[in-house]
Coordinates of C-alpha atoms in Angstrom, one line a residue:
Chain A
M1 CA -71.1 -35.1 -86.0
D2 CA -67.7 -33.8 -86.1
S3 CA -66.8 -30.1 -86.7
I4 CA -65.4 -29.2 -89.9
I5 CA -63.8 -26.2 -88.7
I6 CA -62.8 -25.8 -84.9
C7 CA -61.4 -22.4 -83.6
N8 CA -59.9 -23.0 -80.2
N9 CA -59.2 -19.6 -78.1
I10 CA -57.9 -17.7 -81.0
I11 CA -55.9 -14.3 -80.2
K12 CA -54.7 -12.3 -83.0
K13 CA -52.1 -9.4 -82.5
F14 CA -50.9 -7.1 -85.4
E15 CA -47.7 -6.0 -83.8
N16 CA -48.9 -4.7 -80.7
L17 CA -52.4 -4.0 -81.8
L18 CA -54.8 -6.6 -80.2
I19 CA -57.4 -7.3 -82.8
I20 CA -58.8 -10.8 -81.8
N21 CA -59.1 -11.5 -78.3
N22 CA -59.9 -15.1 -77.2
V23 CA -62.4 -16.3 -79.7
S24 CA -63.6 -19.9 -79.8
F25 CA -66.4 -21.5 -82.0
S26 CA -66.7 -24.6 -84.3
V27 CA -68.8 -25.1 -87.4
D28 CA -70.6 -28.2 -88.4
P29 CA -70.5 -29.5 -91.9
G30 CA -73.3 -28.1 -94.0
E31 CA -73.8 -25.1 -91.8
F32 CA -74.4 -21.5 -93.2
L33 CA -72.3 -19.5 -90.2
V34 CA -72.8 -15.7 -90.8
L35 CA -69.8 -13.5 -88.8
L36 CA -71.2 -10.1 -88.1
G37 CA -69.4 -7.1 -86.6
P38 CA -68.5 -3.6 -86.7
S39 CA -66.3 -2.4 -89.0
G40 CA -62.5 -3.2 -88.3
C41 CA -63.2 -6.0 -85.6
G42 CA -61.4 -8.5 -87.6
K43 CA -63.9 -10.2 -89.5
S44 CA -61.7 -10.6 -92.7
T45 CA -58.9 -11.4 -90.5
F46 CA -60.8 -14.3 -89.2
L47 CA -61.4 -15.7 -92.5
N48 CA -58.0 -15.3 -93.6
M49 CA -56.9 -17.4 -90.7
I50 CA -59.3 -20.0 -91.6
A51 CA -57.8 -19.8 -95.1
G52 CA -54.4 -20.1 -93.9
F53 CA -53.1 -16.8 -95.3
E54 CA -52.4 -15.7 -91.7
R55 CA -51.5 -17.7 -88.5
P56 CA -53.1 -16.9 -84.9
T57 CA -50.8 -15.5 -82.7
S58 CA -51.8 -17.9 -80.1
G59 CA -54.6 -20.8 -80.0
D60 CA -55.7 -23.5 -82.6
M61 CA -57.1 -23.3 -85.7
L62 CA -58.0 -27.1 -86.8
V63 CA -59.9 -27.7 -90.3
M64 CA -61.0 -31.1 -91.0
N65 CA -58.7 -32.2 -88.1
N66 CA -56.0 -30.7 -89.5
K67 CA -53.8 -27.9 -88.2
V68 CA -54.3 -25.0 -90.7
T69 CA -50.7 -23.7 -92.3
K70 CA -51.2 -22.6 -95.7
P71 CA -53.9 -22.1 -98.1
N72 CA -55.1 -25.0 -99.8
R73 CA -58.1 -26.5 -102.0
N74 CA -60.1 -27.2 -99.2
Y75 CA -61.5 -23.8 -99.2
G76 CA -63.2 -21.5 -102.1
F77 CA -62.7 -18.1 -101.5
V78 CA -65.0 -15.5 -102.7
F79 CA -63.8 -11.8 -102.4
Q80 CA -65.6 -8.6 -102.3
D81 CA -63.8 -7.2 -105.3
Y82 CA -64.2 -10.4 -107.3
A83 CA -60.8 -10.9 -107.7
L84 CA -61.3 -12.9 -111.2
F85 CA -58.4 -13.1 -113.6
P86 CA -58.9 -10.2 -116.4
W87 CA -56.9 -12.3 -118.8
L88 CA -59.0 -15.1 -119.0
T89 CA -62.9 -15.4 -120.2
V90 CA -65.6 -16.5 -117.8
L91 CA -64.9 -20.1 -119.0
G92 CA -61.5 -19.4 -118.3
N93 CA -61.7 -18.3 -114.8
V94 CA -64.0 -21.1 -114.0
E95 CA -61.6 -23.6 -115.4
S96 CA -58.3 -21.6 -113.8
G97 CA -58.8 -23.6 -110.4
L98 CA -59.3 -27.3 -112.1
F99 CA -56.1 -29.3 -112.6
N100 CA -55.2 -33.0 -113.9
K101 CA -58.0 -33.2 -115.7
T102 CA -58.4 -33.4 -119.8
K103 CA -59.4 -30.1 -121.6
K104 CA -62.8 -31.8 -122.5
E105 CA -63.6 -32.4 -119.0
K106 CA -62.5 -29.1 -117.8
K107 CA -64.7 -27.4 -120.4
E108 CA -67.7 -29.8 -119.3
I109 CA -67.2 -29.0 -115.6
A110 CA -66.7 -25.1 -116.5
E111 CA -69.9 -24.9 -118.8
Y112 CA -71.9 -26.8 -116.0
Y113 CA -71.0 -24.2 -113.5
V114 CA -71.4 -21.2 -115.8
N115 CA -74.6 -22.5 -116.7
L116 CA -75.8 -22.8 -112.8
V117 CA -74.9 -19.0 -112.1
G118 CA -76.9 -18.2 -115.5
L119 CA -74.1 -16.8 -117.5
N120 CA -74.2 -19.2 -120.4
E121 CA -74.6 -15.9 -122.8
F122 CA -71.4 -14.3 -121.5
K123 CA -69.2 -17.4 -121.1
N124 CA -66.8 -16.2 -123.8
E125 CA -66.5 -12.6 -122.9
Y126 CA -63.6 -11.1 -120.8
P127 CA -64.4 -9.6 -117.3
Y128 CA -64.2 -6.1 -117.9
K129 CA -67.4 -6.4 -119.8
L130 CA -69.4 -7.7 -117.0
S131 CA -71.2 -5.8 -114.4
G132 CA -70.5 -6.1 -110.8
G133 CA -73.3 -8.8 -110.1
M134 CA -72.1 -10.8 -113.2
K135 CA -68.3 -11.0 -112.0
Q136 CA -69.8 -12.2 -108.4
R137 CA -71.5 -14.9 -110.3
V138 CA -68.4 -15.8 -111.9
S139 CA -66.4 -15.6 -108.9
I140 CA -68.9 -18.0 -107.1
A141 CA -68.8 -20.6 -110.0
R142 CA -65.0 -20.5 -110.0
A143 CA -64.8 -21.2 -106.0
L144 CA -67.5 -24.1 -106.7
A145 CA -65.8 -25.6 -109.7
Y146 CA -63.2 -27.6 -108.0
D147 CA -65.8 -28.5 -105.5
P148 CA -64.0 -27.7 -102.2
P149 CA -66.2 -28.6 -99.2
I150 CA -65.7 -25.3 -97.5
L151 CA -66.8 -21.8 -99.0
L152 CA -65.5 -18.6 -97.6
M153 CA -67.0 -15.3 -98.4
D154 CA -65.7 -12.3 -97.6
E155 CA -68.5 -9.6 -97.7
P156 CA -69.2 -10.8 -101.6
F157 CA -72.2 -8.5 -102.2
G158 CA -70.7 -5.5 -100.3
A159 CA -69.7 -3.4 -103.5
L160 CA -73.0 -4.4 -105.1
D161 CA -76.1 -1.9 -105.3
A162 CA -78.8 -2.5 -103.1
Q163 CA -81.2 -4.4 -105.9
T164 CA -78.5 -6.4 -107.2
R165 CA -77.8 -7.4 -103.7
K166 CA -81.0 -8.9 -103.1
V167 CA -80.9 -10.8 -106.5
M168 CA -77.6 -12.0 -105.6
Q169 CA -78.7 -13.3 -102.0
Q170 CA -81.4 -15.2 -103.6
E171 CA -79.6 -16.4 -106.3
L172 CA -76.8 -17.7 -103.8
L173 CA -79.2 -19.5 -101.9
R174 CA -80.3 -21.1 -105.1
I175 CA -77.1 -21.9 -106.2
L176 CA -76.0 -23.5 -103.3
K177 CA -79.4 -25.6 -102.6
D178 CA -78.0 -28.8 -104.3
F179 CA -74.3 -28.6 -102.6
K180 CA -73.6 -29.8 -99.3
K181 CA -71.2 -27.0 -98.6
T182 CA -70.0 -25.6 -95.2
I183 CA -70.0 -21.5 -95.4
V184 CA -68.4 -19.1 -93.5
F185 CA -69.9 -15.9 -94.8
V186 CA -68.5 -12.2 -93.3
T187 CA -70.8 -9.2 -93.8
H188 CA -71.9 -6.0 -92.3
S189 CA -75.5 -6.4 -93.0
V190 CA -78.1 -8.0 -90.3
V191 CA -80.7 -8.5 -93.0
E192 CA -78.2 -10.4 -95.3
A193 CA -76.9 -12.3 -92.0
V194 CA -80.8 -13.5 -91.1
Y195 CA -81.4 -14.0 -94.8
L196 CA -78.9 -16.5 -95.3
A197 CA -77.7 -18.0 -92.2
S198 CA -78.2 -21.1 -90.5
R199 CA -76.4 -19.4 -87.5
V200 CA -74.9 -15.8 -86.9
I201 CA -72.0 -15.0 -84.8
V202 CA -72.0 -11.4 -83.3
L203 CA -68.4 -10.2 -82.7
S204 CA -67.6 -7.1 -80.3
K205 CA -65.7 -4.2 -81.8
R206 CA -61.6 -4.6 -81.5
P207 CA -60.3 -6.3 -79.8
S208 CA -63.2 -8.6 -80.3
N209 CA -64.9 -11.7 -79.1
I210 CA -68.2 -13.4 -79.2
I211 CA -70.9 -11.3 -77.9
Y212 CA -73.9 -13.2 -79.3
E213 CA -74.8 -16.2 -81.2
E214 CA -78.0 -17.2 -82.5
H215 CA -79.5 -20.2 -84.6
I216 CA -81.6 -18.9 -87.2
D217 CA -84.8 -21.2 -87.2
I218 CA -87.0 -20.2 -90.1
E219 CA -89.3 -23.0 -91.8
G220 CA -89.6 -22.8 -95.6
E221 CA -88.4 -19.6 -97.6
R222 CA -87.5 -16.5 -95.6
H223 CA -89.3 -13.4 -96.4
F224 CA -87.7 -9.9 -95.4
T225 CA -90.8 -8.8 -93.9
G226 CA -91.8 -11.9 -92.3
D227 CA -92.5 -11.7 -88.1
K228 CA -89.8 -14.4 -87.3
F229 CA -87.5 -12.6 -89.7
N230 CA -87.9 -9.3 -88.0
F231 CA -87.7 -11.0 -84.4
Y232 CA -84.3 -12.3 -85.4
R233 CA -83.4 -9.1 -86.9
E234 CA -84.2 -6.9 -84.3
K235 CA -82.4 -9.2 -81.8
I236 CA -78.9 -9.0 -83.5
L237 CA -79.4 -5.6 -84.4
H238 CA -79.9 -4.7 -80.9
Y239 CA -76.5 -6.2 -80.2
L240 CA -74.7 -5.0 -82.9
N241 CA -75.9 -1.3 -82.2
H242 CA -75.0 -1.8 -78.6
E243 CA -71.2 -2.5 -80.2
T244 CA -71.3 0.5 -82.6
G245 CA -72.9 2.9 -80.5
V246 CA -75.8 3.4 -82.8
R247 CA -78.7 5.2 -81.1
E248 CA -81.8 2.7 -81.4
Chain B
M1 CA -64.6 -7.8 -131.5
S2 CA -64.6 -4.8 -133.5
K3 CA -61.3 -2.5 -133.8
S4 CA -61.7 0.4 -131.2
N5 CA -60.9 4.0 -133.1
A6 CA -57.4 3.8 -131.2
E7 CA -56.5 0.6 -133.0
R8 CA -57.9 1.8 -136.3
R9 CA -55.5 5.0 -135.7
N10 CA -52.8 3.0 -134.8
L11 CA -53.1 1.0 -138.1
I12 CA -53.3 3.9 -140.4
F13 CA -50.2 5.3 -138.7
S14 CA -48.2 2.2 -139.2
I15 CA -49.4 1.9 -142.8
I16 CA -48.0 5.7 -143.4
L17 CA -44.6 5.0 -141.9
T18 CA -44.1 2.0 -144.0
F19 CA -45.0 4.2 -147.1
L20 CA -42.3 6.6 -145.7
V21 CA -40.0 4.2 -145.4
F22 CA -40.2 3.0 -149.1
F23 CA -40.2 6.4 -150.1
F24 CA -36.8 7.0 -148.7
G25 CA -35.9 3.7 -150.1
I26 CA -36.4 5.2 -153.3
I27 CA -34.6 8.3 -152.6
L28 CA -31.7 6.5 -151.3
K29 CA -31.8 4.4 -154.7
I30 CA -31.6 7.6 -156.7
Y31 CA -28.5 8.8 -154.6
N32 CA -27.0 5.6 -154.8
I33 CA -26.6 5.2 -151.4
N34 CA -26.7 1.5 -150.2
L35 CA -27.9 0.9 -146.5
A36 CA -29.6 -2.4 -146.4
L37 CA -26.5 -4.2 -145.1
D38 CA -25.6 -1.9 -142.5
I39 CA -29.3 -1.6 -141.5
L40 CA -29.3 -5.4 -141.0
I41 CA -26.4 -5.8 -139.2
S42 CA -27.4 -2.8 -136.9
L43 CA -30.7 -5.0 -136.3
K44 CA -28.8 -8.1 -135.6
R45 CA -26.9 -6.6 -132.7
M46 CA -29.9 -5.0 -131.6
V47 CA -32.0 -8.1 -131.5
I48 CA -29.5 -10.3 -129.7
G49 CA -28.7 -7.6 -127.1
Y50 CA -32.4 -6.9 -126.5
I51 CA -33.3 -10.5 -126.4
L52 CA -30.8 -11.2 -123.8
A53 CA -31.8 -8.4 -121.8
V54 CA -35.3 -9.5 -121.8
F55 CA -34.7 -13.1 -120.9
L56 CA -32.5 -12.2 -118.1
G57 CA -34.6 -9.0 -117.3
F58 CA -37.4 -11.8 -116.4
V59 CA -35.3 -13.9 -114.6
T60 CA -33.9 -11.2 -112.3
A61 CA -37.5 -9.6 -111.7
I62 CA -38.7 -13.1 -110.8
I63 CA -35.8 -13.7 -108.4
L64 CA -36.1 -10.2 -106.7
S65 CA -39.7 -10.7 -106.5
L66 CA -39.6 -13.8 -104.4
S67 CA -39.3 -12.4 -101.1
K68 CA -39.6 -8.7 -99.6
Y69 CA -36.2 -8.6 -98.1
V70 CA -34.4 -9.5 -101.1
Y71 CA -36.5 -7.0 -103.0
Y72 CA -35.6 -4.0 -100.3
S73 CA -32.1 -4.6 -100.6
F74 CA -31.6 -4.8 -104.3
K75 CA -33.8 -2.2 -105.4
P76 CA -31.6 0.9 -104.5
I77 CA -28.7 -1.0 -106.4
L78 CA -31.1 -1.3 -109.3
S79 CA -32.2 2.3 -109.3
F80 CA -28.7 3.2 -109.0
L81 CA -27.7 1.4 -112.0
L82 CA -30.8 2.7 -114.0
S83 CA -29.5 6.1 -113.6
I84 CA -26.0 5.5 -115.2
P85 CA -26.4 6.5 -118.7
T86 CA -25.5 3.7 -121.1
I87 CA -23.0 5.7 -123.1
T88 CA -21.1 5.8 -120.2
W89 CA -20.4 2.2 -120.1
V90 CA -18.8 2.1 -123.4
P91 CA -15.3 3.3 -122.7
F92 CA -15.1 0.5 -119.9
L93 CA -16.5 -2.1 -121.8
L94 CA -13.8 -1.3 -124.8
I95 CA -10.9 -1.9 -122.3
I96 CA -12.5 -5.2 -120.9
S97 CA -13.7 -6.6 -124.2
G98 CA -12.0 -4.6 -127.2
I99 CA -13.1 -3.2 -130.3
S100 CA -15.7 -6.1 -131.1
E101 CA -19.2 -7.1 -131.7
K102 CA -19.3 -8.3 -128.0
T103 CA -18.8 -4.7 -127.0
I104 CA -21.9 -3.2 -128.8
V105 CA -24.1 -6.3 -127.7
I106 CA -23.1 -5.8 -124.1
S107 CA -24.0 -1.9 -124.3
I108 CA -27.2 -2.8 -125.9
F109 CA -27.6 -5.4 -123.0
L110 CA -27.0 -2.8 -120.4
G111 CA -29.1 -0.2 -122.0
S112 CA -32.2 -2.3 -121.8
Y113 CA -31.8 -4.7 -119.0
F114 CA -32.5 -2.2 -115.9
A115 CA -35.2 -0.6 -117.3
I116 CA -36.8 -4.0 -118.0
T117 CA -36.0 -5.5 -114.9
F118 CA -37.2 -2.3 -112.7
N119 CA -40.6 -2.2 -114.8
L120 CA -41.0 -6.1 -114.5
L121 CA -40.3 -5.9 -110.7
E122 CA -42.7 -2.9 -109.9
G123 CA -45.3 -5.0 -112.0
F124 CA -44.7 -8.2 -110.3
R125 CA -45.1 -6.1 -107.0
N126 CA -48.3 -4.6 -107.5
V127 CA -50.3 -7.4 -108.9
N128 CA -53.4 -7.5 -106.6
K129 CA -53.4 -9.1 -103.6
D130 CA -56.6 -10.7 -103.6
I131 CA -55.8 -12.1 -107.0
I132 CA -52.6 -13.4 -105.6
K133 CA -54.9 -14.9 -102.5
A134 CA -57.3 -16.5 -105.2
S135 CA -54.8 -18.4 -107.3
K136 CA -52.9 -19.5 -104.0
I137 CA -56.0 -20.9 -102.5
M138 CA -56.7 -22.9 -105.8
G139 CA -53.4 -24.3 -105.8
Y140 CA -51.1 -22.5 -107.8
K141 CA -47.5 -22.9 -106.7
L142 CA -44.1 -21.0 -107.9
F143 CA -43.8 -21.9 -111.8
N144 CA -47.5 -22.0 -112.3
L145 CA -48.1 -18.7 -110.3
Y146 CA -45.6 -16.6 -112.5
I147 CA -46.4 -17.8 -115.6
K148 CA -50.2 -18.3 -115.3
V149 CA -50.7 -15.5 -112.6
Y150 CA -48.0 -12.9 -112.0
I151 CA -47.3 -12.3 -115.8
P152 CA -50.6 -11.9 -117.3
A153 CA -51.6 -9.9 -114.3
S154 CA -48.5 -7.4 -114.7
M155 CA -49.0 -7.2 -118.4
N156 CA -49.5 -3.4 -118.4
N157 CA -45.8 -3.0 -116.6
I158 CA -44.3 -5.6 -118.5
L159 CA -45.1 -3.7 -121.6
V160 CA -44.0 -0.5 -120.7
G161 CA -40.5 -2.3 -119.7
L162 CA -40.5 -3.8 -123.1
K163 CA -41.3 -0.4 -124.8
L164 CA -38.8 1.5 -122.9
G165 CA -36.1 -1.5 -123.2
I166 CA -36.5 -1.4 -127.2
S167 CA -35.8 2.6 -127.1
Y168 CA -33.2 2.3 -124.7
S169 CA -31.5 -0.3 -126.7
W170 CA -31.8 1.3 -129.9
R171 CA -30.1 4.4 -128.5
A172 CA -27.3 2.5 -126.7
L173 CA -26.9 0.5 -130.2
V174 CA -26.1 3.7 -132.4
G175 CA -24.1 5.3 -129.6
A176 CA -21.9 2.2 -129.1
E177 CA -21.5 1.8 -133.1
M178 CA -20.5 5.5 -133.3
I179 CA -17.5 4.9 -130.4
V180 CA -16.5 1.1 -131.3
A181 CA -15.2 1.4 -134.6
I182 CA -16.0 -1.7 -136.7
N183 CA -16.7 -0.9 -140.5
S184 CA -20.5 -1.6 -140.4
G185 CA -23.8 -0.4 -138.8
L186 CA -26.0 3.1 -139.0
G187 CA -24.1 4.6 -136.1
R188 CA -20.9 3.9 -137.7
I189 CA -22.0 5.2 -141.3
L190 CA -23.0 8.4 -139.5
F191 CA -19.9 8.9 -138.0
V192 CA -18.0 8.0 -141.1
S193 CA -20.0 10.4 -143.2
R194 CA -18.8 13.3 -140.9
Q195 CA -15.6 13.0 -142.3
S196 CA -16.6 13.4 -145.6
Y197 CA -18.6 16.0 -144.9
N198 CA -21.8 14.2 -146.1
L199 CA -24.7 16.2 -144.7
K200 CA -27.2 14.6 -146.9
L201 CA -26.4 11.1 -146.0
M202 CA -26.4 12.5 -142.2
L203 CA -29.7 13.6 -142.4
I204 CA -31.1 10.5 -144.0
L205 CA -29.5 8.4 -141.4
L206 CA -31.0 10.5 -138.9
F207 CA -34.2 10.1 -140.0
F208 CA -33.7 6.3 -140.7
I209 CA -32.4 5.7 -136.8
G210 CA -35.6 7.4 -135.9
I211 CA -37.9 5.9 -138.0
F212 CA -36.4 2.5 -137.4
G213 CA -36.6 3.1 -133.2
Y214 CA -40.3 4.0 -133.9
I215 CA -41.4 0.9 -136.2
L216 CA -39.2 -1.5 -133.7
N217 CA -41.2 -0.3 -131.0
R218 CA -44.5 -0.1 -132.8
L219 CA -44.4 -3.6 -134.4
I220 CA -42.9 -5.7 -131.8
I221 CA -45.4 -4.1 -129.0
Y222 CA -48.2 -4.0 -131.3
F223 CA -48.7 -7.7 -131.9
I224 CA -48.4 -8.4 -127.8
E225 CA -50.4 -5.3 -126.8
Y226 CA -53.3 -6.2 -129.1
Q227 CA -53.3 -9.7 -128.2
T228 CA -52.9 -9.1 -124.4
I229 CA -54.0 -5.7 -122.7
S230 CA -56.5 -4.5 -125.3
K231 CA -58.2 -7.7 -125.4
W232 CA -58.5 -8.1 -121.3
G233 CA -59.8 -4.1 -120.8
Y234 CA -56.7 -3.4 -119.0
K235 CA -56.3 0.8 -118.8

């Protein structure tokens, strides 16, 4: 199977500051890749480069066999701070990525996705009335609505409280179950990574390169306290702690 | 959606003001002073100058916000022009375009154009970067990006610009009318009433000028504000 995202020897500098030092990896279609790493190691920069907001200083970034030059509709992007359009209702926000369709088609599609994320009651509300978790649901619905093959998520649950965060992790898996999306997900949380990912890549601190890579292979539903879950968690935490200097 | 307290207060205030205007209308009737035509003429000048300023303000702000370099090279010029009092343009305009409607309209335009442009520009510059990213990835391009994203996202600043624009152009109007001696308009009547020692008329005019400036601001903004930022939950 051809990889959908290929990063070859990516180097990124901001002026003279070296952020990303020679990182290469590829992502297969349908994979759920989680990028883990200490603060400021360039995880978000990496997503921005995949999405085409920034260019690598050197190295090749290929998405669906094309060189990435500018943002396009191959991606859905989910932000930590939601980035919803406050001037549109929930339905309006989900419709905002749909072009070249009749009003009726747009509404049908939007209603389907609003329903999918469980916000049917709130479909005509403006975003300021929603809680953080609900806003993130809208944001996910908006990213899915125009059916991009790739979903980029930049610490989507970072601003949520611990309880909502767990709910949203479960919800994300439920929502994505029926779609064949390729996902690149950035987070600080090892538990989140092990819970969601099919593969985890751990980046070192700046200038970052890959220090560890792990396929998460757990049959069936994942439990936060399962043996295998803990095994992966400990292992990844070990590498991450080594990077951040946290004593074990 | 139920009306908030602030909205209710505003509504009551507007109603009281409208009554005040009627009240003064009756006083004018008693003293047999006819201002209706002058008010209309002043309003007409104001509307032309203001709409011109809003239109060109949007065009300028959009062009200047397209690129960082253009923005940084033109912003000081804009700040400089913003700090020139409008009334000081009038002697210059008198020589360029003479004693005419044009002079008044141009000074109204100059009075509000810079304030409007400046605020729109700041608004466009301060739109949340993630919102821009989100819309770019969904495929919004130039025209769509401005109409559907930049303008609604910077509605706070746009309204500040429009409000300032109204009060500045109202000031410029009255000032210009006093200097540019055409026979009609509120400013002109005010100036003429000095020559006839008509203190009563002067005070009534002052009151009218204040009230009208306020009402223009209120009415025009009222509708936009409650259709946009109040509904969207902006601060």
